[in-house]
Coordinates of C-alpha atoms in Angstrom, one line a residue:
M140 CA -142.9 -154.1 60.3
S141 CA -146.3 -152.9 59.4
P142 CA -149.2 -155.4 59.2
L143 CA -149.7 -157.1 55.8
N144 CA -152.8 -156.3 53.8
W145 CA -154.6 -159.6 54.2
D146 CA -158.0 -159.7 52.6
G147 CA -159.9 -161.4 55.4
S148 CA -160.7 -164.6 53.4
A149 CA -160.0 -166.5 56.6
P150 CA -163.0 -165.4 58.7
S151 CA -162.5 -163.8 62.1
S152 CA -163.1 -166.1 65.0
G153 CA -164.5 -163.5 67.3
L154 CA -162.0 -164.6 69.9
T155 CA -158.6 -163.3 71.0
E156 CA -156.2 -163.7 68.1
S157 CA -152.5 -163.6 68.4
V158 CA -150.8 -162.9 65.1
R159 CA -147.2 -163.2 63.9
E160 CA -145.7 -162.6 60.5
L161 CA -142.8 -164.7 59.4
D162 CA -139.9 -164.0 57.1
T163 CA -139.6 -167.0 54.7
G164 CA -136.7 -165.8 52.6
V165 CA -138.7 -166.6 49.4
P166 CA -139.3 -163.6 47.1
G167 CA -143.0 -162.9 46.8
L168 CA -144.1 -165.3 49.6
R169 CA -145.9 -163.7 52.5
L170 CA -146.8 -165.8 55.5
R171 CA -148.4 -165.3 58.9
V172 CA -149.7 -167.4 61.7
T173 CA -152.5 -166.9 64.1
A174 CA -153.3 -168.5 67.4
I175 CA -157.1 -168.3 68.1
G176 CA -158.1 -168.1 71.8
A177 CA -154.5 -168.1 73.0
A178 CA -152.2 -165.5 74.6
G179 CA -149.6 -165.8 71.9
V180 CA -148.2 -167.9 69.1
E181 CA -144.9 -169.6 68.4
A182 CA -143.8 -170.3 64.9
R183 CA -140.8 -171.3 62.9
V184 CA -139.9 -171.9 59.3
R185 CA -137.3 -174.5 58.3
G186 CA -136.0 -175.2 54.8
G187 CA -132.6 -175.9 53.3
D188 CA -132.9 -174.2 49.9
Q189 CA -135.6 -171.7 51.1
R190 CA -138.0 -173.1 48.6
L191 CA -138.9 -176.4 50.4
L192 CA -140.3 -175.1 53.6
L193 CA -141.7 -176.7 56.8
V194 CA -143.8 -174.3 58.9
E195 CA -144.6 -175.3 62.4
A196 CA -147.0 -173.2 64.6
E197 CA -148.4 -173.7 68.0
P198 CA -150.2 -171.6 70.6
L199 CA -148.5 -170.3 73.7
G200 CA -150.2 -171.0 77.0
E201 CA -153.3 -173.1 77.6
R202 CA -154.2 -175.8 75.1
P203 CA -156.1 -176.9 73.1
A204 CA -156.4 -173.9 70.8
R205 CA -156.9 -173.4 67.2
V206 CA -154.0 -172.3 65.0
R207 CA -154.1 -170.9 61.5
V208 CA -151.4 -170.4 58.9
E209 CA -152.0 -168.1 56.0
W210 CA -149.7 -167.5 53.0
R211 CA -149.9 -165.8 49.6
L212 CA -148.0 -165.5 46.4
P213 CA -148.4 -163.4 43.2
C214 CA -150.9 -165.2 41.0
A215 CA -148.6 -165.0 38.0
G216 CA -148.4 -167.7 35.4
A217 CA -151.1 -169.8 37.1
T218 CA -153.1 -172.2 34.9
G219 CA -155.2 -174.1 37.4
L220 CA -155.6 -175.5 40.9
W221 CA -155.2 -179.2 41.6
R222 CA -157.1 -180.6 44.5
P223 CA -157.5 -184.3 45.4
H224 CA -161.3 -184.4 45.2
T225 CA -161.4 -184.1 41.4
D226 CA -163.3 -180.9 41.1
S227 CA -163.0 -178.1 38.5
R228 CA -159.3 -177.0 37.9
W229 CA -160.3 -173.4 37.7
L230 CA -158.9 -170.8 40.1
P231 CA -161.5 -170.0 42.7
P232 CA -161.9 -166.6 44.3
S233 CA -160.5 -166.2 47.7
W234 CA -163.9 -165.8 49.3
S235 CA -165.0 -169.3 48.2
K236 CA -166.3 -171.7 50.8
P237 CA -163.4 -173.5 52.4
R238 CA -163.1 -177.3 52.3
V239 CA -162.5 -179.5 55.4
A240 CA -160.4 -182.6 55.4
D241 CA -160.3 -185.2 58.2
L242 CA -160.1 -188.9 58.7
A243 CA -163.6 -189.5 57.3
A244 CA -163.3 -187.3 54.1
G245 CA -160.8 -185.3 52.1
V246 CA -157.1 -184.9 51.9
P247 CA -155.2 -181.8 53.2
I248 CA -153.1 -181.2 50.1
G249 CA -153.3 -179.0 47.0
S250 CA -151.2 -177.5 44.2
L251 CA -151.3 -174.2 42.3
L252 CA -150.3 -175.1 38.7
G253 CA -148.3 -173.2 36.2
A254 CA -147.6 -173.8 32.5
G255 CA -146.1 -177.2 31.5
D256 CA -147.3 -179.0 34.6
T257 CA -145.1 -177.0 36.9
A258 CA -146.1 -176.6 40.6
L259 CA -146.0 -172.9 41.6
C260 CA -146.9 -173.9 45.1
T261 CA -147.8 -177.3 46.5
F262 CA -148.8 -177.7 50.1
A263 CA -149.7 -180.4 52.6
V264 CA -150.8 -180.4 56.2
G265 CA -149.4 -183.0 58.6
E266 CA -152.7 -183.5 60.5
L267 CA -154.3 -186.8 59.3
L268 CA -157.0 -187.4 61.9
R269 CA -158.7 -184.2 63.1
P270 CA -160.5 -181.7 60.9
V271 CA -158.3 -179.3 58.9
T272 CA -160.1 -176.3 57.3
I273 CA -158.6 -175.2 54.0
G274 CA -159.2 -171.9 52.2
E275 CA -157.6 -171.1 48.8
G276 CA -158.3 -168.7 46.0
A277 CA -157.3 -165.7 44.0
V278 CA -157.5 -162.2 45.6
E279 CA -159.3 -159.8 43.3
E280 CA -157.8 -156.7 44.9
T281 CA -154.2 -157.7 44.7
G282 CA -153.8 -160.3 42.0
E283 CA -152.3 -162.7 44.5
F284 CA -153.3 -166.3 45.4
V285 CA -154.0 -166.9 49.0
W286 CA -154.2 -170.1 51.1
W287 CA -155.1 -170.7 54.8
V288 CA -155.2 -173.8 56.8
E289 CA -156.5 -174.1 60.4
H290 CA -157.0 -176.9 62.9
Q291 CA -157.0 -177.5 66.7
V292 CA -153.7 -178.0 68.3
D293 CA -153.5 -180.2 71.4
R294 CA -150.0 -181.5 71.7
E295 CA -148.1 -181.4 68.4
P296 CA -147.9 -178.1 66.5
L297 CA -149.7 -177.4 63.2
S298 CA -147.2 -178.6 60.6
L299 CA -147.4 -177.3 57.0
R300 CA -145.1 -178.2 54.2
L301 CA -144.6 -175.9 51.2
D302 CA -142.9 -176.7 47.9
L303 CA -142.1 -173.8 45.6
T304 CA -139.4 -175.5 43.5
G305 CA -141.3 -175.3 40.2
R306 CA -140.9 -179.0 39.5
H307 CA -143.6 -181.2 37.9
F308 CA -146.6 -181.1 40.1
A309 CA -146.7 -184.9 40.4
E310 CA -143.2 -184.9 41.8
T311 CA -144.0 -182.4 44.5
I312 CA -147.2 -184.3 45.5
A313 CA -145.3 -187.5 45.7
E314 CA -142.9 -186.0 48.1
M315 CA -145.8 -184.7 50.2
V316 CA -147.3 -188.2 50.3
A317 CA -143.9 -189.6 51.4
W318 CA -143.7 -187.0 54.1
W319 CA -147.0 -188.3 55.5
G320 CA -145.5 -191.8 55.5
T321 CA -147.4 -195.0 56.0
G322 CA -146.8 -195.8 59.6
A323 CA -147.9 -199.3 60.5
Q324 CA -149.5 -199.8 57.0
P325 CA -149.7 -203.6 56.4
A326 CA -148.5 -204.9 53.0
V327 CA -151.2 -204.5 50.3
P328 CA -151.9 -208.0 48.8
D329 CA -151.5 -208.6 45.1
G330 CA -155.2 -209.5 45.0
A331 CA -156.0 -205.8 45.4
F332 CA -154.7 -205.2 41.9
E333 CA -156.7 -207.9 40.2
P334 CA -159.6 -206.8 37.8
V335 CA -162.9 -206.8 39.6
F336 CA -166.4 -207.8 38.4
C337 CA -169.1 -205.8 40.3
T338 CA -172.8 -206.6 40.4
W339 CA -174.0 -203.0 40.9
Y340 CA -174.7 -201.4 37.5
V341 CA -175.6 -204.7 35.9
R342 CA -178.2 -205.8 38.5
H343 CA -178.5 -203.1 41.2
L344 CA -180.6 -204.7 44.0
E345 CA -182.1 -207.5 41.9
I346 CA -179.5 -210.2 42.6
T347 CA -179.7 -213.8 43.8
A348 CA -177.1 -216.4 44.6
A349 CA -177.8 -218.1 41.3
E350 CA -177.4 -214.9 39.3
V351 CA -174.1 -214.0 41.1
E352 CA -172.7 -217.5 40.4
R353 CA -173.7 -217.2 36.7
L354 CA -171.9 -213.9 36.3
A355 CA -168.9 -215.2 38.3
A356 CA -168.5 -218.2 36.0
L357 CA -168.5 -215.9 33.0
A358 CA -166.0 -213.5 34.6
V359 CA -163.2 -216.0 35.3
P360 CA -162.2 -216.9 31.8
L361 CA -162.1 -213.2 30.8
G362 CA -159.4 -212.5 33.4
F363 CA -161.2 -211.2 36.4
G364 CA -159.7 -212.0 39.8
A365 CA -162.3 -210.7 42.2
L366 CA -166.1 -210.2 42.6
I367 CA -167.9 -207.5 44.5
V368 CA -171.5 -208.4 45.4
D369 CA -172.9 -204.9 45.9
D370 CA -176.1 -203.7 47.6
G371 CA -178.9 -206.3 47.5
W372 CA -177.4 -209.3 49.2
Q373 CA -178.8 -208.2 52.6
T374 CA -182.3 -207.4 51.5
E375 CA -185.3 -208.8 49.6
E376 CA -186.4 -205.2 48.7
T377 CA -185.4 -203.9 45.2
T378 CA -186.0 -200.2 45.6
R379 CA -183.3 -197.6 46.2
S380 CA -184.0 -197.4 49.9
Y381 CA -181.6 -198.1 52.7
A382 CA -184.4 -199.0 55.1
T383 CA -183.0 -202.5 55.7
T384 CA -179.4 -201.7 56.1
G385 CA -177.5 -202.1 59.4
D386 CA -178.1 -205.7 60.4
W387 CA -175.8 -207.1 57.7
Q388 CA -177.4 -210.5 57.5
P389 CA -177.8 -212.3 54.2
A390 CA -181.3 -212.2 52.8
Q391 CA -182.6 -215.8 53.1
G392 CA -184.9 -215.6 50.0
P393 CA -182.3 -214.7 47.3
F394 CA -179.3 -216.1 49.3
P395 CA -180.6 -219.2 51.2
D396 CA -177.2 -220.8 52.1
F397 CA -174.8 -218.0 52.0
A398 CA -171.6 -219.8 53.2
D399 CA -172.0 -222.5 50.5
H400 CA -172.7 -219.8 47.9
V401 CA -169.6 -217.9 48.8
A402 CA -167.6 -221.1 48.7
R403 CA -168.8 -221.9 45.2
V404 CA -167.8 -218.6 43.9
R405 CA -164.4 -218.8 45.5
A406 CA -163.9 -222.2 44.1
L407 CA -164.1 -220.7 40.6
G408 CA -161.0 -218.7 41.4
L409 CA -162.5 -215.3 42.4
A410 CA -162.0 -213.4 45.6
Y411 CA -165.5 -212.6 47.1
L412 CA -166.2 -209.1 48.5
L413 CA -169.4 -207.8 50.1
W414 CA -170.8 -204.3 50.0
V415 CA -171.6 -202.7 53.4
A416 CA -172.9 -199.1 54.0
L417 CA -171.0 -198.6 57.2
P418 CA -172.8 -195.6 58.7
F419 CA -176.4 -196.7 57.9
A420 CA -179.0 -198.3 60.2
G421 CA -182.3 -198.5 58.3
D422 CA -185.7 -197.6 59.6
R423 CA -186.9 -201.2 59.1
S424 CA -183.8 -202.8 60.6
A425 CA -183.1 -204.1 64.2
A426 CA -180.0 -201.9 64.3
G427 CA -182.1 -198.8 63.4
M428 CA -184.4 -199.4 66.3
R429 CA -181.7 -200.3 68.7
F430 CA -179.6 -197.3 68.1
A431 CA -182.3 -194.7 67.5
D432 CA -180.9 -192.5 70.2
R433 CA -177.3 -192.9 69.1
R434 CA -177.3 -191.4 65.6
L435 CA -175.8 -188.4 64.0
A436 CA -178.8 -187.8 61.7
H437 CA -181.9 -189.3 60.2
L438 CA -182.1 -189.3 56.4
E439 CA -185.8 -189.4 55.7
E440 CA -185.5 -189.6 51.9
L441 CA -183.2 -192.7 52.3
E442 CA -185.2 -194.2 55.2
T443 CA -182.1 -194.6 57.3
S444 CA -180.2 -193.2 60.2
V445 CA -176.5 -192.3 60.3
L446 CA -175.0 -194.0 63.3
D447 CA -172.5 -192.3 65.6
P448 CA -169.1 -194.1 65.6
A449 CA -168.1 -192.3 68.7
D450 CA -170.5 -194.5 70.6
P451 CA -168.8 -197.7 71.9
E452 CA -171.9 -199.9 71.5
V453 CA -172.3 -198.8 67.9
R454 CA -168.7 -199.7 67.2
E455 CA -169.0 -203.1 68.9
H456 CA -172.2 -203.9 66.8
L457 CA -170.5 -202.9 63.5
I458 CA -167.3 -204.8 64.2
E459 CA -169.2 -208.0 65.2
R460 CA -171.5 -207.9 62.1
L461 CA -168.8 -207.1 59.6
A462 CA -166.4 -209.6 61.0
A463 CA -169.0 -212.3 60.8
L464 CA -169.2 -211.8 57.0
V465 CA -165.6 -212.9 56.8
E466 CA -165.5 -215.4 59.7
E467 CA -168.8 -217.1 59.3
Y468 CA -169.4 -216.9 55.6
G469 CA -165.9 -216.9 54.2
A470 CA -165.9 -213.5 52.3
D471 CA -162.4 -212.3 51.3
G472 CA -163.1 -208.7 52.0
L473 CA -165.5 -205.8 52.2
K474 CA -166.5 -202.8 50.0
I475 CA -167.1 -200.3 52.8
D476 CA -169.3 -197.5 51.5
F477 CA -170.4 -194.0 52.7
I478 CA -167.7 -193.4 55.3
D479 CA -167.8 -189.7 54.3
T480 CA -171.4 -189.6 55.5
F481 CA -170.1 -189.6 59.1
A482 CA -168.3 -186.3 58.4
R483 CA -171.2 -184.7 56.6
H484 CA -173.6 -185.1 59.5
A485 CA -171.2 -184.7 62.4
T486 CA -171.7 -181.8 64.8
D487 CA -168.3 -182.6 66.4
R488 CA -166.1 -183.8 63.5
Q489 CA -163.1 -184.5 65.8
A490 CA -165.1 -186.8 68.0
V491 CA -166.5 -188.6 65.0
A492 CA -163.0 -188.9 63.4
E493 CA -161.6 -190.4 66.6
G494 CA -164.6 -192.8 66.9
L495 CA -164.2 -193.8 63.2
R496 CA -160.5 -194.6 63.8
A497 CA -161.4 -196.7 66.8
L498 CA -164.0 -198.6 64.7
L499 CA -161.7 -199.3 61.8
T500 CA -158.9 -200.2 64.1
G501 CA -161.1 -202.7 66.0
L502 CA -162.3 -204.3 62.7
D503 CA -158.7 -204.5 61.4
E504 CA -157.4 -206.1 64.6
R505 CA -160.2 -208.6 64.5
L506 CA -159.7 -209.7 60.9
R507 CA -156.2 -209.1 59.7
P508 CA -154.4 -211.6 61.9
Q509 CA -156.6 -214.5 60.6
R510 CA -156.8 -213.1 57.0
P511 CA -153.6 -211.3 56.0
E512 CA -154.8 -211.2 52.4
L513 CA -158.0 -209.3 53.5
L514 CA -159.3 -206.9 50.8
I515 CA -161.0 -203.7 51.9
E516 CA -162.2 -201.1 49.4
H517 CA -162.7 -197.4 50.3
R518 CA -163.6 -194.7 47.7
Q519 CA -163.5 -191.0 47.1
P520 CA -163.7 -188.8 49.1
Y521 CA -162.6 -190.9 52.1
V522 CA -159.1 -191.6 50.7
G523 CA -156.7 -189.7 53.1
P524 CA -153.4 -191.1 54.5
G525 CA -155.0 -191.6 57.9
L526 CA -157.1 -194.4 56.3
W527 CA -154.3 -196.2 54.6
P528 CA -153.8 -198.8 57.4
Y529 CA -157.5 -199.9 57.1
A530 CA -157.8 -200.3 53.3
T531 CA -156.1 -202.1 50.5
M532 CA -157.7 -200.2 47.6
V533 CA -159.5 -196.9 46.9
R534 CA -162.0 -196.4 44.2
A535 CA -163.1 -193.5 42.1
T536 CA -166.6 -192.3 43.1
D537 CA -169.6 -193.1 40.9
C538 CA -169.3 -191.9 37.3
P539 CA -171.1 -194.5 35.2
H540 CA -170.6 -194.3 31.4
N541 CA -168.1 -191.5 31.8
A542 CA -164.6 -192.3 30.5
V543 CA -163.2 -188.8 31.0
E544 CA -164.4 -188.6 34.6
N545 CA -163.1 -192.0 35.5
R546 CA -159.7 -191.2 34.0
A547 CA -159.5 -187.9 35.9
R548 CA -160.6 -189.5 39.2
T549 CA -158.3 -192.5 39.0
A550 CA -155.4 -190.2 38.0
D551 CA -156.0 -188.0 41.0
L552 CA -156.2 -191.0 43.3
R553 CA -152.9 -192.4 42.0
L554 CA -151.2 -189.2 43.2
T555 CA -152.3 -189.5 46.8
A556 CA -153.2 -193.1 47.4
G557 CA -149.8 -194.0 48.8
P558 CA -149.4 -197.8 48.9
L559 CA -153.0 -198.6 48.1
A560 CA -154.3 -200.0 44.8
V561 CA -156.4 -197.5 42.9
H562 CA -159.7 -198.8 41.4
A563 CA -161.9 -197.4 38.7
D564 CA -165.6 -196.9 39.1
P565 CA -167.1 -200.0 37.5
L566 CA -167.2 -199.6 33.7
T567 CA -170.6 -200.2 32.2
W568 CA -172.0 -199.7 28.7
H569 CA -175.0 -200.1 26.5
P570 CA -175.6 -203.7 25.2
D571 CA -175.1 -202.4 21.6
E572 CA -171.9 -200.5 22.4
R573 CA -169.2 -200.9 19.7
P574 CA -166.1 -202.8 20.7
V575 CA -163.8 -199.9 20.0
E576 CA -165.8 -197.7 22.5
I577 CA -165.5 -200.4 25.1
A578 CA -161.7 -200.4 24.5
V579 CA -161.6 -196.7 25.1
L580 CA -163.4 -197.1 28.4
L581 CA -160.8 -199.6 29.5
Q582 CA -157.9 -197.5 28.2
S583 CA -159.2 -194.6 30.2
V584 CA -158.5 -196.5 33.4
L585 CA -155.4 -198.2 32.2
F586 CA -153.3 -196.9 35.1
A587 CA -155.8 -198.2 37.7
T588 CA -157.4 -201.5 38.5
A589 CA -160.4 -202.1 36.2
Q590 CA -163.8 -202.8 37.6
V591 CA -166.6 -203.8 35.2
S592 CA -170.3 -204.2 35.7
V593 CA -172.2 -205.4 32.6
D594 CA -174.1 -208.6 31.8
L595 CA -171.3 -210.8 30.5
G596 CA -173.8 -213.3 29.2
T597 CA -175.3 -210.9 26.7
Q598 CA -172.0 -209.6 25.2
D599 CA -171.2 -210.6 21.6
A600 CA -168.0 -212.1 20.5
G601 CA -166.4 -208.7 19.6
Q602 CA -167.3 -207.1 22.9
L603 CA -165.9 -210.1 24.8
A604 CA -162.7 -210.1 22.7
V605 CA -162.0 -206.4 23.6
L606 CA -162.6 -207.1 27.3
R607 CA -160.4 -210.2 27.3
F608 CA -157.6 -208.5 25.5
W609 CA -157.4 -205.3 27.6
L610 CA -157.8 -207.2 30.9
A611 CA -154.9 -209.4 29.8
V612 CA -152.8 -206.3 29.1
M613 CA -153.6 -204.9 32.5
R614 CA -152.7 -208.1 34.3
E615 CA -149.5 -208.7 32.3
H616 CA -148.2 -205.2 32.9
V617 CA -149.7 -204.6 36.4
G618 CA -146.4 -203.5 37.9
L619 CA -145.7 -200.9 35.2
L620 CA -149.2 -199.6 34.9
Q621 CA -150.4 -199.6 38.5
R622 CA -147.3 -199.7 40.6
G623 CA -144.9 -197.6 38.6
A624 CA -143.8 -194.0 39.0
F625 CA -147.0 -192.2 37.8
R626 CA -146.9 -188.9 35.9
P627 CA -150.2 -187.4 34.6
H628 CA -150.0 -184.5 32.3
R629 CA -152.2 -181.3 31.9
P630 CA -154.7 -181.7 34.7
E631 CA -156.4 -178.4 33.8
S632 CA -157.2 -180.0 30.4
G633 CA -158.6 -183.3 31.7
Y634 CA -155.3 -185.3 31.6
P635 CA -154.9 -185.8 27.8
L636 CA -151.8 -187.9 28.5
L637 CA -150.9 -190.3 31.3
E638 CA -147.5 -191.8 31.8
S639 CA -146.0 -194.5 34.1
R640 CA -142.4 -195.8 34.4
Q641 CA -141.1 -198.9 36.2
G642 CA -137.5 -199.8 35.7
A643 CA -136.9 -200.0 32.0
G644 CA -140.6 -200.1 31.2
L645 CA -142.6 -197.1 30.0
A646 CA -146.3 -196.8 29.3
F647 CA -148.5 -194.0 28.0
G648 CA -152.2 -193.5 27.7
R649 CA -153.0 -191.0 24.8
Y650 CA -156.5 -189.4 25.0
A651 CA -156.0 -186.4 22.7
P652 CA -154.0 -185.8 19.5
V653 CA -150.9 -184.8 21.5
P654 CA -147.2 -185.7 20.9
I655 CA -145.5 -188.0 23.3
T656 CA -142.0 -187.2 24.7
V657 CA -140.0 -190.3 25.6
T658 CA -137.2 -189.6 28.0
G659 CA -134.4 -192.1 28.9
A660 CA -133.7 -195.6 27.7
F661 CA -136.3 -198.3 27.7
E662 CA -136.7 -202.0 27.1
L663 CA -140.4 -201.8 26.7
L664 CA -142.7 -199.0 25.6
L665 CA -146.5 -199.2 25.5
V666 CA -148.8 -196.6 24.0
A667 CA -152.6 -197.0 24.3
N668 CA -154.3 -194.8 21.8
A669 CA -157.8 -193.7 22.9
D670 CA -158.1 -190.8 20.5
P671 CA -159.7 -190.8 17.0
D672 CA -156.5 -189.4 15.6
P673 CA -154.5 -192.5 14.7
L674 CA -151.1 -190.9 14.1
V675 CA -149.1 -191.4 17.3
R676 CA -146.1 -189.1 17.3
L677 CA -143.1 -190.0 19.5
A678 CA -140.2 -187.7 20.2
F679 CA -137.2 -189.4 21.8
D680 CA -134.5 -187.6 23.8
R681 CA -131.9 -189.9 22.2
S682 CA -131.8 -192.1 19.1
P683 CA -133.5 -195.3 20.1
G684 CA -131.9 -197.4 17.3
P685 CA -133.7 -200.3 15.6
L686 CA -137.0 -201.1 17.2
C687 CA -139.4 -204.0 17.2
L688 CA -142.8 -202.5 16.5
L689 CA -146.1 -204.2 17.2
V690 CA -149.5 -202.6 16.6
R691 CA -152.7 -204.3 17.8
D692 CA -156.3 -203.2 17.4
C693 CA -158.9 -202.8 20.1
A694 CA -159.4 -206.6 20.4
G695 CA -155.7 -207.5 20.2
A696 CA -155.5 -208.5 16.5
T697 CA -152.2 -207.7 14.9
V698 CA -152.2 -204.6 12.6
A699 CA -148.4 -204.3 12.1
D700 CA -145.5 -206.4 13.3
T701 CA -142.1 -205.2 12.0
T702 CA -138.7 -203.8 12.8
V703 CA -138.1 -200.1 12.2
T704 CA -135.0 -197.9 12.3
V705 CA -135.7 -194.4 13.6
A706 CA -134.0 -191.7 11.5
G707 CA -133.1 -189.1 14.1
Q708 CA -135.2 -188.9 17.2
E709 CA -138.8 -188.9 16.0
L710 CA -141.2 -191.7 15.0
A711 CA -144.8 -191.5 13.8
V712 CA -146.9 -194.7 13.9
T713 CA -150.5 -195.3 12.9
V714 CA -152.4 -196.9 15.8
P715 CA -156.1 -197.3 15.5
R716 CA -158.4 -195.9 18.2
G717 CA -158.6 -198.4 21.0
G718 CA -155.4 -200.0 19.9
L719 CA -152.0 -200.7 21.5
L720 CA -148.5 -199.9 20.3
T721 CA -145.6 -201.9 21.7
L722 CA -142.0 -200.9 21.1
A723 CA -138.8 -202.7 22.2
P724 CA -135.2 -202.5 21.2
A725 CA -134.6 -204.9 18.3
D726 CA -131.8 -206.7 20.2
R727 CA -134.5 -207.8 22.7
L728 CA -136.6 -209.6 20.1
G729 CA -138.2 -212.6 21.8
Q730 CA -137.2 -211.5 25.3
G731 CA -140.3 -209.5 26.4

């Protein structure tokens, strides 16, 4: 067989490369494996229907060695490229800079999309700890789409799963996530799905114990279940510097008796979480001076060093300080920030990944036995399955005032978060924002756990009514909205429609004037309308019979409450922007 005409998008290593081409049995799919720095390569393809393939490749002879798998398909009918880090959905050229996923950042998965949310090819790599380099893009010369994945193989072979079944892309991604499995993942507590009030956008670093307690008291009657005290609790400085990070001691001026303060907030009924910037040791901190020779980098503009988690003393220091926040002061959990910074500044990403795993394992083994309900927040881009055992929730990265971005990021996270709760970036708005616009912000993250960061004491009655209503909806239907089978639609268009199903419950978020297709029987159907077009059009795959219909506006006031009989299989209902439509079979009146 003559060599395939590969375009060289995977760069040459300059070492001995042993190449083998594989017959997949799938029309149009070409695949080859390369062992770099090895005398030969062994590879095999397994798959029952020849469209669900598991490729395993490993070097022959001495290990470790790097192994690469490359494959390509005709780029026919492609509409976009889904990747887990919520970037543009466009089709990049094959010569684009590759991405790297390891424990500290990224997820080794992706999907080439076709019309109608079909997956032309979804892939995932089995390596969850060490760096995986991923190239993907359209080949100008041939009109094909090419992928390549590469990582170092020590013992287990490089394992790659391909799905070319043409199903809905969310289904194929869900099966990849199940393939990764959760291992020893502890149960995620219900508290991880409670709405959160966060101090960051409302106060930034200008916080005190009294101010936190004021906001906490206002948050409880609105339906919040947890409080995150963000950056500022550990310093008396109010600039955007990280010069005092790393010691993780409460600032005595603004927080004079920290344990009593935490106890007072918890007595209100809120779980209490503290922000920590895990990699940072500031220039004016004791940790910064102590570990000056054990850092990955110095960030002059931020006045801090990035510590090296591969160093045992660094790990011991961080475990002791972070554990004390729970053991000595009574915090319910931690918002662990900037984990991806380890990866960005590592010269040896594998050593850093292994050190990070040892650090997080040590902290978990220290705290989890005494606090099974411990809450730990991670955020994009450190959301991969290798981190699942060390977190309870993952959050969209910072996107203040941006409903569309928050919706896209939380939707992407729902696809790959496994058992973890997915949290929105804290919602914030101008003090004069109209109630309906606040409702749209909340609707945009309806299928995630809401976080909010505004001064609750300055909100007017209309603003508070919207917040109270939508938090109540999220809490009442938490299973359906956050734990159901999630199906987002049209990622290349910014997810104009989101859907979730749990048992006989069905929920939709409508963010554009699009029709909604309802499949299967249901006992409860929710539609949140965030679009200015009020005419919500439903197409059923069977006659739903008489329905109880309830329409509420953005603050929960009843607009319509009636029984309708659907003539045929279509129904159009006027639902105001920011409002909620609830449908249920008429014979269930009063039961749900």
